[in-house]
CSV table of C-alpha atoms in Angstrom, one decimal:
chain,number,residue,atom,x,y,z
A,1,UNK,CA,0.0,0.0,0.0
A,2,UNK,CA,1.3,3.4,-1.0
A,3,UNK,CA,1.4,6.7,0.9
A,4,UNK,CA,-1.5,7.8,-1.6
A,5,UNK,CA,-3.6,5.4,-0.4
A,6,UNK,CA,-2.8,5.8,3.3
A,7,UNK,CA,-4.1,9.4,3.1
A,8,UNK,CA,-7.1,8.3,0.7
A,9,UNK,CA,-8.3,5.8,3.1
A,10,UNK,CA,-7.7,8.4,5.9
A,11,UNK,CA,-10.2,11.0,4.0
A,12,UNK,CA,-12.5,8.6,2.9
A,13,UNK,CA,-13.1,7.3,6.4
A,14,UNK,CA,-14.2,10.0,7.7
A,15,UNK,CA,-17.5,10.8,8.5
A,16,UNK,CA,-19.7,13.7,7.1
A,17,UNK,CA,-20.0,15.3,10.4
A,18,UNK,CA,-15.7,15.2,10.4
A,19,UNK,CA,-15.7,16.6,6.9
A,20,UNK,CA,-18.1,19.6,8.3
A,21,UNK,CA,-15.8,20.1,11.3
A,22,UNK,CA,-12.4,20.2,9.5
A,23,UNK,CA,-14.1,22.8,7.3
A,24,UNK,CA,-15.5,25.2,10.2
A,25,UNK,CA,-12.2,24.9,11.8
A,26,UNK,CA,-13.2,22.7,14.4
A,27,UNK,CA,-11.4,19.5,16.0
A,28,UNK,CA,-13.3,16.7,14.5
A,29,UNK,CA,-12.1,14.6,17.8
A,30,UNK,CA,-9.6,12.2,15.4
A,31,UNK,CA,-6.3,12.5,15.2
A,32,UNK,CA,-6.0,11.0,12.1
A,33,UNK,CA,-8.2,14.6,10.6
A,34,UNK,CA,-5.9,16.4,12.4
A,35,UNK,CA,-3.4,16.8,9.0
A,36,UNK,CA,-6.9,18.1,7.2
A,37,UNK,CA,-7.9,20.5,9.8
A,38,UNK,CA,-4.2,22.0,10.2
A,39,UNK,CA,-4.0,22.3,6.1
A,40,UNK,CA,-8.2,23.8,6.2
A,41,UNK,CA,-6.4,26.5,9.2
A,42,UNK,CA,-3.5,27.1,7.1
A,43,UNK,CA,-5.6,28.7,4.0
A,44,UNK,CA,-7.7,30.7,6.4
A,45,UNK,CA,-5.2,31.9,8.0
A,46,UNK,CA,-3.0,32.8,4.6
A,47,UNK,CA,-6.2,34.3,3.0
A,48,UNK,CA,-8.1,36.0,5.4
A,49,UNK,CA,-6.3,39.1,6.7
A,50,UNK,CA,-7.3,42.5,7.4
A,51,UNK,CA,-6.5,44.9,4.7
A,52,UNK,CA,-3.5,47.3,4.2
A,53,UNK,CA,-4.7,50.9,5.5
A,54,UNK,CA,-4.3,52.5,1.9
A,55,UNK,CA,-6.6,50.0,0.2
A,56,UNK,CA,-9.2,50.4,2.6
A,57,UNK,CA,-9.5,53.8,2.2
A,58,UNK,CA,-9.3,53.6,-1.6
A,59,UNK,CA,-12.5,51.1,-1.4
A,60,UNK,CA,-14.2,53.5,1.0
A,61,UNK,CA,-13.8,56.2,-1.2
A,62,UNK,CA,-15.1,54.1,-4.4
A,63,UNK,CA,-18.5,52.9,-1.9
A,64,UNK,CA,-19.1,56.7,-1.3
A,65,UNK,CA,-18.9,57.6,-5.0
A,66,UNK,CA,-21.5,54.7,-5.7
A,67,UNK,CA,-23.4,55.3,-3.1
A,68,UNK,CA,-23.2,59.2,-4.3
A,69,UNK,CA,-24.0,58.1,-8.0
A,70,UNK,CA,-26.8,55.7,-6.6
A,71,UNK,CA,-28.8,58.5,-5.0
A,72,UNK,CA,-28.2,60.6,-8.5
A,73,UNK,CA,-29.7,57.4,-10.4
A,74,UNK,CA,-32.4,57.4,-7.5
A,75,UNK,CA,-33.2,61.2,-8.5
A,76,UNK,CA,-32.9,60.8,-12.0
A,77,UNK,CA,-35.3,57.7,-11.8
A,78,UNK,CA,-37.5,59.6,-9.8
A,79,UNK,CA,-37.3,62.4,-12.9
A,80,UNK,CA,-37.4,60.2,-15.6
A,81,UNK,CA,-40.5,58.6,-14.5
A,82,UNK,CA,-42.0,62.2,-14.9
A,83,UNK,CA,-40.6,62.3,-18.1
A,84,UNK,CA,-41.9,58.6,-19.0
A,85,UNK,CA,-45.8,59.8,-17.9
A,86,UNK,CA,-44.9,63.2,-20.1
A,87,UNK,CA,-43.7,61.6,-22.7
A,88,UNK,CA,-46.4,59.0,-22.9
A,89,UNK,CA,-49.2,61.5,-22.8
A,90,UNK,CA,-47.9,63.2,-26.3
A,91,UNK,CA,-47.2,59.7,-27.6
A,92,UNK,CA,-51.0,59.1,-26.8
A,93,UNK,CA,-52.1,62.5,-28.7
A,94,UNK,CA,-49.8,61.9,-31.4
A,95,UNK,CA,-51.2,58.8,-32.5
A,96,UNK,CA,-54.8,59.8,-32.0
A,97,UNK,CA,-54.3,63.1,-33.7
A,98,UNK,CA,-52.3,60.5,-36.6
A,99,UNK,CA,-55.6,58.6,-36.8
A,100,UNK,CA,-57.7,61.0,-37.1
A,101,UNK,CA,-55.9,62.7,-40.2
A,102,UNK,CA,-56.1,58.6,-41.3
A,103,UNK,CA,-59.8,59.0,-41.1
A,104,UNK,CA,-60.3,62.0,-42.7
A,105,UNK,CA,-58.1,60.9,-45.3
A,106,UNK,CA,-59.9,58.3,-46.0
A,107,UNK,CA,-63.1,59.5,-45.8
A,108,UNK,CA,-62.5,62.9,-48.2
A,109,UNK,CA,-61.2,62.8,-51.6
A,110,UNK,CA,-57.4,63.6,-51.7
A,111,UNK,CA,-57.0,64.4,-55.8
A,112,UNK,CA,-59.3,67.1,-56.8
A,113,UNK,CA,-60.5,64.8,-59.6
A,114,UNK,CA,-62.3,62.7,-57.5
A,115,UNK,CA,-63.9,66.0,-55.9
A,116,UNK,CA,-65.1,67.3,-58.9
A,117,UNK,CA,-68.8,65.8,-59.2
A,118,UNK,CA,-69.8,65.7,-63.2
A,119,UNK,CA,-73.3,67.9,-63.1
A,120,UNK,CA,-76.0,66.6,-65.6
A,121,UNK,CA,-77.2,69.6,-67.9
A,122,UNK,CA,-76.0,71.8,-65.0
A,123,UNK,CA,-75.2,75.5,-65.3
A,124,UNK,CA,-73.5,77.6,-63.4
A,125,UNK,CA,-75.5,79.7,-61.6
A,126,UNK,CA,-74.1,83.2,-62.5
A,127,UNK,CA,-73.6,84.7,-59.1
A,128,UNK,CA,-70.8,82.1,-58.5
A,129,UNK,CA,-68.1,83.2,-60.3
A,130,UNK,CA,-65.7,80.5,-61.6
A,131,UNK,CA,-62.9,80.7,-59.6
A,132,UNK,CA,-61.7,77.4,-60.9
A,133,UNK,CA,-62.2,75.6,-57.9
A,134,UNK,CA,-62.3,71.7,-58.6
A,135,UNK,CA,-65.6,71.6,-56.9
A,136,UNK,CA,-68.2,72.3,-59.5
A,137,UNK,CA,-71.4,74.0,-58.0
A,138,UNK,CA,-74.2,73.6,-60.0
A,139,UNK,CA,-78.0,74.3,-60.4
A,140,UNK,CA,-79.7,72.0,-62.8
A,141,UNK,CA,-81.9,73.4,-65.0
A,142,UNK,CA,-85.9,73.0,-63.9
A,143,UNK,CA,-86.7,70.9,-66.9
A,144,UNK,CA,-83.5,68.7,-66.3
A,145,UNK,CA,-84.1,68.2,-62.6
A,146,UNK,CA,-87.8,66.9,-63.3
A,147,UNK,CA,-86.2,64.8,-65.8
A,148,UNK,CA,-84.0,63.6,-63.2
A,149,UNK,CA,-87.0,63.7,-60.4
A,150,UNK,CA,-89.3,61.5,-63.1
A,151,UNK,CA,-85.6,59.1,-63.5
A,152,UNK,CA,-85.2,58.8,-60.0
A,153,UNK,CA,-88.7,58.8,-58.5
A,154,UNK,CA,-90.3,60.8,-56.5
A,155,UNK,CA,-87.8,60.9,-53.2
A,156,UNK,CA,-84.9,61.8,-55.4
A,157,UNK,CA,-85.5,65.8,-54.6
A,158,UNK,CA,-88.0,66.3,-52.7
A,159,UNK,CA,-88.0,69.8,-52.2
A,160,UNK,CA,-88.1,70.3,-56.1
A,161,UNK,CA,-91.0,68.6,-56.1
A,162,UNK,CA,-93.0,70.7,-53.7
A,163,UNK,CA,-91.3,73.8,-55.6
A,164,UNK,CA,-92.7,72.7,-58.9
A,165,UNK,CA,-96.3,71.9,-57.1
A,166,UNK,CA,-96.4,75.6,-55.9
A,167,UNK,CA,-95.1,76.8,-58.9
A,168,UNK,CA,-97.3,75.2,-61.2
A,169,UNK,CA,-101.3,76.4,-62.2
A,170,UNK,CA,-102.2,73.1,-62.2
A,171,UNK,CA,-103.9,74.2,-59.0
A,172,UNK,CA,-105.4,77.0,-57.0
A,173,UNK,CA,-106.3,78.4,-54.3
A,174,UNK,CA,-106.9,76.5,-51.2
A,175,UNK,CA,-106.3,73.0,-52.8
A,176,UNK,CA,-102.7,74.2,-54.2
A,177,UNK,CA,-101.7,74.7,-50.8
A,178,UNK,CA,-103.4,71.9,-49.5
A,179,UNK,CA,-101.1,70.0,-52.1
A,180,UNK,CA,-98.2,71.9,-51.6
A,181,UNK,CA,-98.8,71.3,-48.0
A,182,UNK,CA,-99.5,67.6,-48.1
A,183,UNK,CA,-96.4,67.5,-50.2
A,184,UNK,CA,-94.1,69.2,-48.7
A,185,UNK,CA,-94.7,67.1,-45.4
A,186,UNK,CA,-94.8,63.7,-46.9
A,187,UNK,CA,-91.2,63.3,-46.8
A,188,UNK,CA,-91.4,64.7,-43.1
A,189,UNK,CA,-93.9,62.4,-41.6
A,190,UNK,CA,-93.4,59.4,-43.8
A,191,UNK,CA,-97.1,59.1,-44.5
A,192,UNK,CA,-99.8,61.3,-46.6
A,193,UNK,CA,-100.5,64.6,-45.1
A,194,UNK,CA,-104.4,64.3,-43.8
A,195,UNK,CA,-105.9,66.7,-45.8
A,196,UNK,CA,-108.8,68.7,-43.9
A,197,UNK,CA,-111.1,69.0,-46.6
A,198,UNK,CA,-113.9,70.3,-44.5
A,199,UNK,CA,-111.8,73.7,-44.4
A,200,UNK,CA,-110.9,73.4,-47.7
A,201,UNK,CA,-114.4,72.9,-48.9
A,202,UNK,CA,-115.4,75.3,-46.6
A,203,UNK,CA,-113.5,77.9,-48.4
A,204,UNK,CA,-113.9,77.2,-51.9
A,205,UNK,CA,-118.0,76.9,-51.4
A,206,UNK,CA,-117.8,80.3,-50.3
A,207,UNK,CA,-115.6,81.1,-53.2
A,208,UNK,CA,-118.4,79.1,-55.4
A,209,UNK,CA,-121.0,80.4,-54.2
A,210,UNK,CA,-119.5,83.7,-54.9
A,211,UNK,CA,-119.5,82.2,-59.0
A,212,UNK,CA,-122.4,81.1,-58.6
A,213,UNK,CA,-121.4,77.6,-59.4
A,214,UNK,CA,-121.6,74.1,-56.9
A,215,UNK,CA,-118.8,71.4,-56.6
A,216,UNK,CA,-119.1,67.9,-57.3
A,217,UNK,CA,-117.6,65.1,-55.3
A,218,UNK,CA,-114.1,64.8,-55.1
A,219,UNK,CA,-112.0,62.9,-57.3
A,220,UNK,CA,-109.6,60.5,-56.7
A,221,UNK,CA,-106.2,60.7,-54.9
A,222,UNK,CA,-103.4,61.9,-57.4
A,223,UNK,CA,-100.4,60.2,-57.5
A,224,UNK,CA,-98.5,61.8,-54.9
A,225,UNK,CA,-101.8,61.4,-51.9
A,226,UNK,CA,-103.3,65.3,-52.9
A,227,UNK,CA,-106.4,65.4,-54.0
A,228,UNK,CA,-106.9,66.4,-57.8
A,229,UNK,CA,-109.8,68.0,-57.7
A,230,UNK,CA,-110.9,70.6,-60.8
A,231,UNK,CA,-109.9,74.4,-60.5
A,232,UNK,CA,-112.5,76.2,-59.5
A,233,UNK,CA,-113.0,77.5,-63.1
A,234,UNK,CA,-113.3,74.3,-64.8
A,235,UNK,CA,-115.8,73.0,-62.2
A,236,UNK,CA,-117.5,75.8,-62.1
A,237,UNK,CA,-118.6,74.9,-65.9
A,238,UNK,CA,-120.1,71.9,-65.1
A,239,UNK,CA,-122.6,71.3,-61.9
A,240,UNK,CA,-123.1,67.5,-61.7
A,241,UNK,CA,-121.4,65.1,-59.7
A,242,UNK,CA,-120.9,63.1,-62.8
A,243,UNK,CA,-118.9,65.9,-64.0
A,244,UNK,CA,-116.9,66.3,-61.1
A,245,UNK,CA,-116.2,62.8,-60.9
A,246,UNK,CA,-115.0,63.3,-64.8
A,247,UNK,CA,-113.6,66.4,-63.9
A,248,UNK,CA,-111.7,64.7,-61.0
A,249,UNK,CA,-110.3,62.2,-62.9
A,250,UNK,CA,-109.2,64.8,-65.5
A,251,UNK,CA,-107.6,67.0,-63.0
A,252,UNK,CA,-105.6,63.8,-62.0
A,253,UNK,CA,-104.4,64.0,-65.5
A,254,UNK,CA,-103.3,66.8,-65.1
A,255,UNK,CA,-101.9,66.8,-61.5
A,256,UNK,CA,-99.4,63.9,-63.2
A,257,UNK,CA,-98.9,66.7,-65.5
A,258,UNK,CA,-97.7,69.0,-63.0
A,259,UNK,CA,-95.3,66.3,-61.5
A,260,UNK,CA,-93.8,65.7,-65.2
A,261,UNK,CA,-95.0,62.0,-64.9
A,262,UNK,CA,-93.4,61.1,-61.3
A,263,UNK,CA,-94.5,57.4,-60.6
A,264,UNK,CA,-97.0,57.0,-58.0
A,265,UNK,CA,-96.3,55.6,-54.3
I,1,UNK,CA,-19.5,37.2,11.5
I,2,UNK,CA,-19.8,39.3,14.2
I,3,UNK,CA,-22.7,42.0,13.6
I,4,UNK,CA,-25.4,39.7,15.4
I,5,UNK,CA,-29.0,41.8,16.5
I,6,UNK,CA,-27.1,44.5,15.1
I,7,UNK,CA,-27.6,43.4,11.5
I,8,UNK,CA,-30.8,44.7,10.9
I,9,UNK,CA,-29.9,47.9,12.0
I,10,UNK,CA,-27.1,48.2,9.9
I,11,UNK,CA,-28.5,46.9,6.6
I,12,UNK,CA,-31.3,49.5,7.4
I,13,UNK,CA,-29.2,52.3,7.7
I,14,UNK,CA,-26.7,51.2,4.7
I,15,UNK,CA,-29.9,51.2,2.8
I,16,UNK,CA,-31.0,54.8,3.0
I,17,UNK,CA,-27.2,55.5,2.2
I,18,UNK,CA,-25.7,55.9,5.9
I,19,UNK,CA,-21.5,55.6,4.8
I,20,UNK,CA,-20.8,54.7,8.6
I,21,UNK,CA,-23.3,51.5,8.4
I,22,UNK,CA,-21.9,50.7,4.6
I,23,UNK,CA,-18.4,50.7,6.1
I,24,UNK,CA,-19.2,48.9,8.5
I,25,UNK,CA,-19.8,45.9,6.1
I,26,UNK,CA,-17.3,46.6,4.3
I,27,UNK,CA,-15.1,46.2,7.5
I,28,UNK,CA,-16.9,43.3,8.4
I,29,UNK,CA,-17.1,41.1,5.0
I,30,UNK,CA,-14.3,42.5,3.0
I,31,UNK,CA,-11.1,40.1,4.1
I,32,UNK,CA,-13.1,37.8,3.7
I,33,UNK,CA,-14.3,38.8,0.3
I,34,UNK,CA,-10.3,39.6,-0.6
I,35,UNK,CA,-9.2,36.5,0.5
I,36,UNK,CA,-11.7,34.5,-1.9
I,37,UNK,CA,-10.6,36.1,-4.5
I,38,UNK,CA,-7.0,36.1,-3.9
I,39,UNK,CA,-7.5,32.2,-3.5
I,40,UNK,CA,-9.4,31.9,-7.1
I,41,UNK,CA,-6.1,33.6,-8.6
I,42,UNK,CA,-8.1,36.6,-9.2
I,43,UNK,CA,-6.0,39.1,-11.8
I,44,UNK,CA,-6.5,42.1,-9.6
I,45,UNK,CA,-7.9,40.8,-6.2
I,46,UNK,CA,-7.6,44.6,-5.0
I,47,UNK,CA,-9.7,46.0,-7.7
I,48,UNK,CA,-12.4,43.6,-7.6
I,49,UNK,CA,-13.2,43.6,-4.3
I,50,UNK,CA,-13.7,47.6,-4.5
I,51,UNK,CA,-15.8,45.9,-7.3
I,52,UNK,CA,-18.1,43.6,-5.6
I,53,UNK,CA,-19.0,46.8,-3.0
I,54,UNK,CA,-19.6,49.1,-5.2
I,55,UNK,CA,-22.3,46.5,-6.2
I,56,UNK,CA,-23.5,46.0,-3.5
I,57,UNK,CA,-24.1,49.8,-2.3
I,58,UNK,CA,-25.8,49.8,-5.9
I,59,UNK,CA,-28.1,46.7,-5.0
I,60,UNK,CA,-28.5,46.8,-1.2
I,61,UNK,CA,-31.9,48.2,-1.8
I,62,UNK,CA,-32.8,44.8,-3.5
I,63,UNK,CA,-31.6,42.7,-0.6
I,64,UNK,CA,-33.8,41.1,1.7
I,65,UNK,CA,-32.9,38.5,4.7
I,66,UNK,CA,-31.0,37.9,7.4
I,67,UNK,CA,-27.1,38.2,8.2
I,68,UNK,CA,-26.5,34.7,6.7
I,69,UNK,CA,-28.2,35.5,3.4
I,70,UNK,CA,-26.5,38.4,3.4
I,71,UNK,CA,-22.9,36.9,3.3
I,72,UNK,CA,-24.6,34.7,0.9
I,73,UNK,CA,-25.5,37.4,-1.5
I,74,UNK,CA,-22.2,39.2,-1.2
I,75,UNK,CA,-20.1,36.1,-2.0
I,76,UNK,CA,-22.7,35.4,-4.8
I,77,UNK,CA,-21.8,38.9,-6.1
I,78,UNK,CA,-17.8,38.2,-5.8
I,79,UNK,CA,-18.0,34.8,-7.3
I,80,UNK,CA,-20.2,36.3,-10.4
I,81,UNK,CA,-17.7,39.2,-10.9
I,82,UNK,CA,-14.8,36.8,-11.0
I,83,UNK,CA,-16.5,35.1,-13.7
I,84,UNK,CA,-16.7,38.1,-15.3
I,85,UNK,CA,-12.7,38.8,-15.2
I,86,UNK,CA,-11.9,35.4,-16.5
I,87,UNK,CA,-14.7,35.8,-19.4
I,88,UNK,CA,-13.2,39.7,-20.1
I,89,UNK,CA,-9.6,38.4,-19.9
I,90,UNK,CA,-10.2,35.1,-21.9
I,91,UNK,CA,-11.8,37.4,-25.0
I,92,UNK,CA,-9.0,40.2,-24.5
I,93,UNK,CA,-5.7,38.7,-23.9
I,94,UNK,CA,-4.2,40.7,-21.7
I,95,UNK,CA,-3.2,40.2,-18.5
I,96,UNK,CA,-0.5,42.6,-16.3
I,97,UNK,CA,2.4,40.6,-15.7
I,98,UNK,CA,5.9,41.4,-13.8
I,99,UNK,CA,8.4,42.0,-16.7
I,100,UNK,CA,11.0,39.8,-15.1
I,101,UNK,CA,8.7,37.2,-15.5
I,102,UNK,CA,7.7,37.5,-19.6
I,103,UNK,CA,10.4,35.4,-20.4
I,104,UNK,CA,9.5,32.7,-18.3
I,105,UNK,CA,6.2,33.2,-19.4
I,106,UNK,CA,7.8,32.8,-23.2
I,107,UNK,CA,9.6,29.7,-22.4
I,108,UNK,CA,6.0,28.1,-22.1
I,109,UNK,CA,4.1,28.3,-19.4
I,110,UNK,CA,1.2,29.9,-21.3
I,111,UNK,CA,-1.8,27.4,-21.4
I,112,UNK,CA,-4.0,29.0,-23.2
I,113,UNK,CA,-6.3,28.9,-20.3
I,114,UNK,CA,-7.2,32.0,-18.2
I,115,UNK,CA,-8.3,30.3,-14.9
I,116,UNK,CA,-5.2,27.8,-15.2
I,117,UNK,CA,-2.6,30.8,-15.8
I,118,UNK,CA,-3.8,32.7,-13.0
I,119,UNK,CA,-3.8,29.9,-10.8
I,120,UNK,CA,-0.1,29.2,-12.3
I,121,UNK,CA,0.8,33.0,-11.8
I,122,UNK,CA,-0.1,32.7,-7.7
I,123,UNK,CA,3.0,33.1,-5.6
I,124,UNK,CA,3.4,32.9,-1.8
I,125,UNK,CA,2.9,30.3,0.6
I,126,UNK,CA,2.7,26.6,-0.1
I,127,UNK,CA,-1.1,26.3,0.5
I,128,UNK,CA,-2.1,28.8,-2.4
I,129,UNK,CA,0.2,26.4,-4.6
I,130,UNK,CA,-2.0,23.5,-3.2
I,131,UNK,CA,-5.0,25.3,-4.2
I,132,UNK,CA,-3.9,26.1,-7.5
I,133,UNK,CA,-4.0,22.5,-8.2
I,134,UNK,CA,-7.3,21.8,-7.4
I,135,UNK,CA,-10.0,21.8,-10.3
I,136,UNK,CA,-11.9,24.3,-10.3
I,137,UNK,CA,-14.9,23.2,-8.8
I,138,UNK,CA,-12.7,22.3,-5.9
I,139,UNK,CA,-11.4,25.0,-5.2
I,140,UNK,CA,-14.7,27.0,-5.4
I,141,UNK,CA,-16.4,24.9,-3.0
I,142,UNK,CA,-13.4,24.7,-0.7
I,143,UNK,CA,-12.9,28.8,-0.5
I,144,UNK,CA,-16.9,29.1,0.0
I,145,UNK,CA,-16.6,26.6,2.9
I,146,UNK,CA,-13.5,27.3,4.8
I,147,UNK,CA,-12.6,31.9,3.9
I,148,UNK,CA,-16.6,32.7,3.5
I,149,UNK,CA,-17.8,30.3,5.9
I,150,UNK,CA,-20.7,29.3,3.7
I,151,UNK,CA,-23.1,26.5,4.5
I,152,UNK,CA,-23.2,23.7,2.1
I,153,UNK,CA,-26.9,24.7,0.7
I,154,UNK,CA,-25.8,28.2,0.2
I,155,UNK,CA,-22.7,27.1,-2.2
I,156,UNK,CA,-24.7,24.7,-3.9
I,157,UNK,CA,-26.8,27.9,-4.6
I,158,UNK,CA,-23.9,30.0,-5.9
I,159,UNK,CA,-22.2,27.7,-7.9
I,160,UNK,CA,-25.6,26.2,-9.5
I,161,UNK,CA,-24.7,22.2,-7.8
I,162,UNK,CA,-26.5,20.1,-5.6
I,163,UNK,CA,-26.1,19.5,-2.5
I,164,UNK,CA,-24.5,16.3,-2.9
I,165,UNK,CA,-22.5,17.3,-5.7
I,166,UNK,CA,-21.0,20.0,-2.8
I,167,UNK,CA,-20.5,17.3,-0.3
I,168,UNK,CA,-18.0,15.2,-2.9
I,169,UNK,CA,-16.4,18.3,-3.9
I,170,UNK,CA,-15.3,19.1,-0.7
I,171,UNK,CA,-14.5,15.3,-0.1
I,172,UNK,CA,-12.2,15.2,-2.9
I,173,UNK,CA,-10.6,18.8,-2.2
I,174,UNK,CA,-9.4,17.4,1.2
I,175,UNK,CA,-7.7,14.6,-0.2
I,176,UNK,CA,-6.2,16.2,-2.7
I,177,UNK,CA,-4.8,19.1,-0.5
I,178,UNK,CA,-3.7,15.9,2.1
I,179,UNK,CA,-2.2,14.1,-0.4
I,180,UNK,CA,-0.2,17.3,-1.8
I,181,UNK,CA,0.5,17.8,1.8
I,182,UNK,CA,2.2,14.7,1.9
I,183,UNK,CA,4.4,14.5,-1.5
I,184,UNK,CA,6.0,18.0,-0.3
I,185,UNK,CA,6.4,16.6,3.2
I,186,UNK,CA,7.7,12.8,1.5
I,187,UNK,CA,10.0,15.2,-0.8
């Protein structure tokens, strides 16, 4: 048996507990440890030692400069968390301000030919001078917008229509502007205007009586819910109801006239 | 380790930036720190010591425990910045070195290996030659056990082992320092 083995055998038969006390500096209560322990208090003993004078005052000096810079970094954290909430706040208003011009870029035209809006038969009206914007303003002409009205249907302008009721002699007096008024509030309440025909009839038998002439029963409904009835003069020619019921129809004729063939509802 | 029911105290007052209670640590831990690195062959055991404080002044305000984790955390610290040196020196090869001793250093004692030339490079007594010939492992565990008085669970922790794996360490780092012992005593 070698020397090598002599000390082997000597480590390996010691205990855990003997290993734990050879390293904490302790007598493990074996001689044979007792070379271990001596060798385990010979590196304590060579490494630790108190520190030369100089170096511990250049190590105290680098703590206080960190500990110096570490309050600094404290502050600056402090700051820059001010900063960060700043900062985040016009990062948050950029990007909604960025997609809002998005939105508005998409919803508007950006090339002035995709403004410009080709006007049927248009003419420029001729208190707008042309100042060659690429917006074209336009006012149809009358006949060209009923074209367009008897195209599209009834709904396509509505106020035209109700401009060309009162505009037209189709009819007068207090059925006109019954008509006018039934039309012009069709599109409002979504349903024929109720037409009070008492006061209307009221007012035109005075008016009759005045020529001397009587009214016949009413004719049908015209296309647009007004009641066509005969201009006073017309009925006044003819004083039976079967001629008012004639005339009725006729004046339907020409109520469809007046509305340049609309379609009915 | 000798700060006791004073510890809390202390790590309080080292925590709001107190210089007298950081000293005080310093005081307390830093041969200790010193010597572990001297005994890893540390390049500049000096410098990196003033290293591992200036770390922890910087992360005290992270620490939480008692005195024991404490010296835990602070060898941790050391051990991870000597890592550090020997990762900096192995991708930059330069290392400060006596000029009386380049020639020897020429003849062909370079390794190639960081850790092994510093370990080559340690002078003095006979036990720091001892240590230089342990692997490294070794001579980790056996510096944590025996200069930072570490328990076995809190090297395991520092050096990423088990407990177990600790216990043989150590085991073997005895014999080999006893059998060293013994061929320079034989010769």
């Amino acid at each position: 048996m070698t020397s090598h083995d002599d000390y082997r055998h000597e480590v390996d038969r010691l205990s855990t507990e003997q290993v734990e006390a050879i390293l904490g500096g302790r007598d493990p209560g074996d001689p044979v440890a007792g070379r271990a322990l001596a060798l385990v208090g010979e590196i304590r003993q060579e490494l630790v030692k108190e520190l030369p004078v100089w170096v511990v005052q250049r190590h105290l000096t680098a703590i206080a400069g960190a500990r110096g810079r570490g309050e600094a970094a404290a502050n600056r954290r402090s700051r820059g968390s001010k900063f960060g909430r700043r900062r985040l706040v016009v990062a948050v208003a950029a990007a909604l301000a960025m997609a809002a011009g998005a939105a508005a870029a998409l919803t508007f035209p950006d090339r002035p030919d995709q403004a410009r809006r080709p006007v049927p038969d248009g003419v420029r009206p001729s208190g707008i001078a042309d100042t060659g914007s690429p917006v074209d303003v336009g006012v149809p002409k009358e006949g060209a917008q009923r074209t367009r009205d008897a195209r599209e249907g009834p709904r396509s302008n509505h106020g035209q229509e109700v401009s060309g009721l009162a505009r037209g002699t189709a009819l007068q007096g207090c059925e006109k502007g019954q008509a006018v008024s039934e039309r012009a509030s069709q599109k409002a309440n979504g349903k024929a205007h109720r037409a009070d025909s008492d006061r209307c009839g009221r007012s035109d038998r005075a008016k009759g009586d005045q020529r001397g002439s009587g009214r016949g029963p009413r004719g049908p409904r015209g296309p647009h819910g007004a009641r066509a009835t005969a201009p006073g003069k017309q009925a006044s020619q003819g004083a039976s109801a079967a001629h008012g019921q004639e005339r009725g129809r006729g004046s339907d004729k020409k109520a469809e006239g007046a509305h340049r063939g609309a379609p009915g509802p | 380790m000798t700060l006791g029911e004073e510890f809390p105290r202390i790590l309080e007052a080292g925590r709001s930036g107190e210089l007298w209670a950081l000293e005080r640590l310093y005081r307390e831990l830093a041969p200790a720190v010193l010597g572990y690195l001297r005994g890893q062959g540390a390049i500049e055991p000096d410098d990196l010591t003033s290293e591992v404080f200036v770390g922890l002044v910087r992360g005290l305000h992270r620490f939480a425990g008692d005195e024991r984790g404490f010296r835990s955390w602070i060898f941790a610290i050391a051990h991870r910045r000597l890592l550090d040196e020997r990762r900096r020196l192995s991708r930059r090869r330069e290392q400060p070195m006596d000029p009386a001793k380049i020639s020897q250093n020429l003849a062909g004692s370079a390794t190639g290996d960081t850790e092994e030339e510093a370990m080559i490079r340690l002078e003095g007594p006979g036990v720091l030659q001892m240590l230089a010939r342990l692997s490294s492992d070794q001579r980790s565990v056996l510096l944590l056990r025996v200069v930072a008085d570490l328990p076995v669970e809190e090297v395991a922790r520092i050096l990423g082992k088990s407990g177990g794996a600790v216990k043989s360490l150590q085991r073997r780092a005895l014999l080999s320092l006893a059998r060293q012992n013994h061929t320079e005593g034989v010769s």
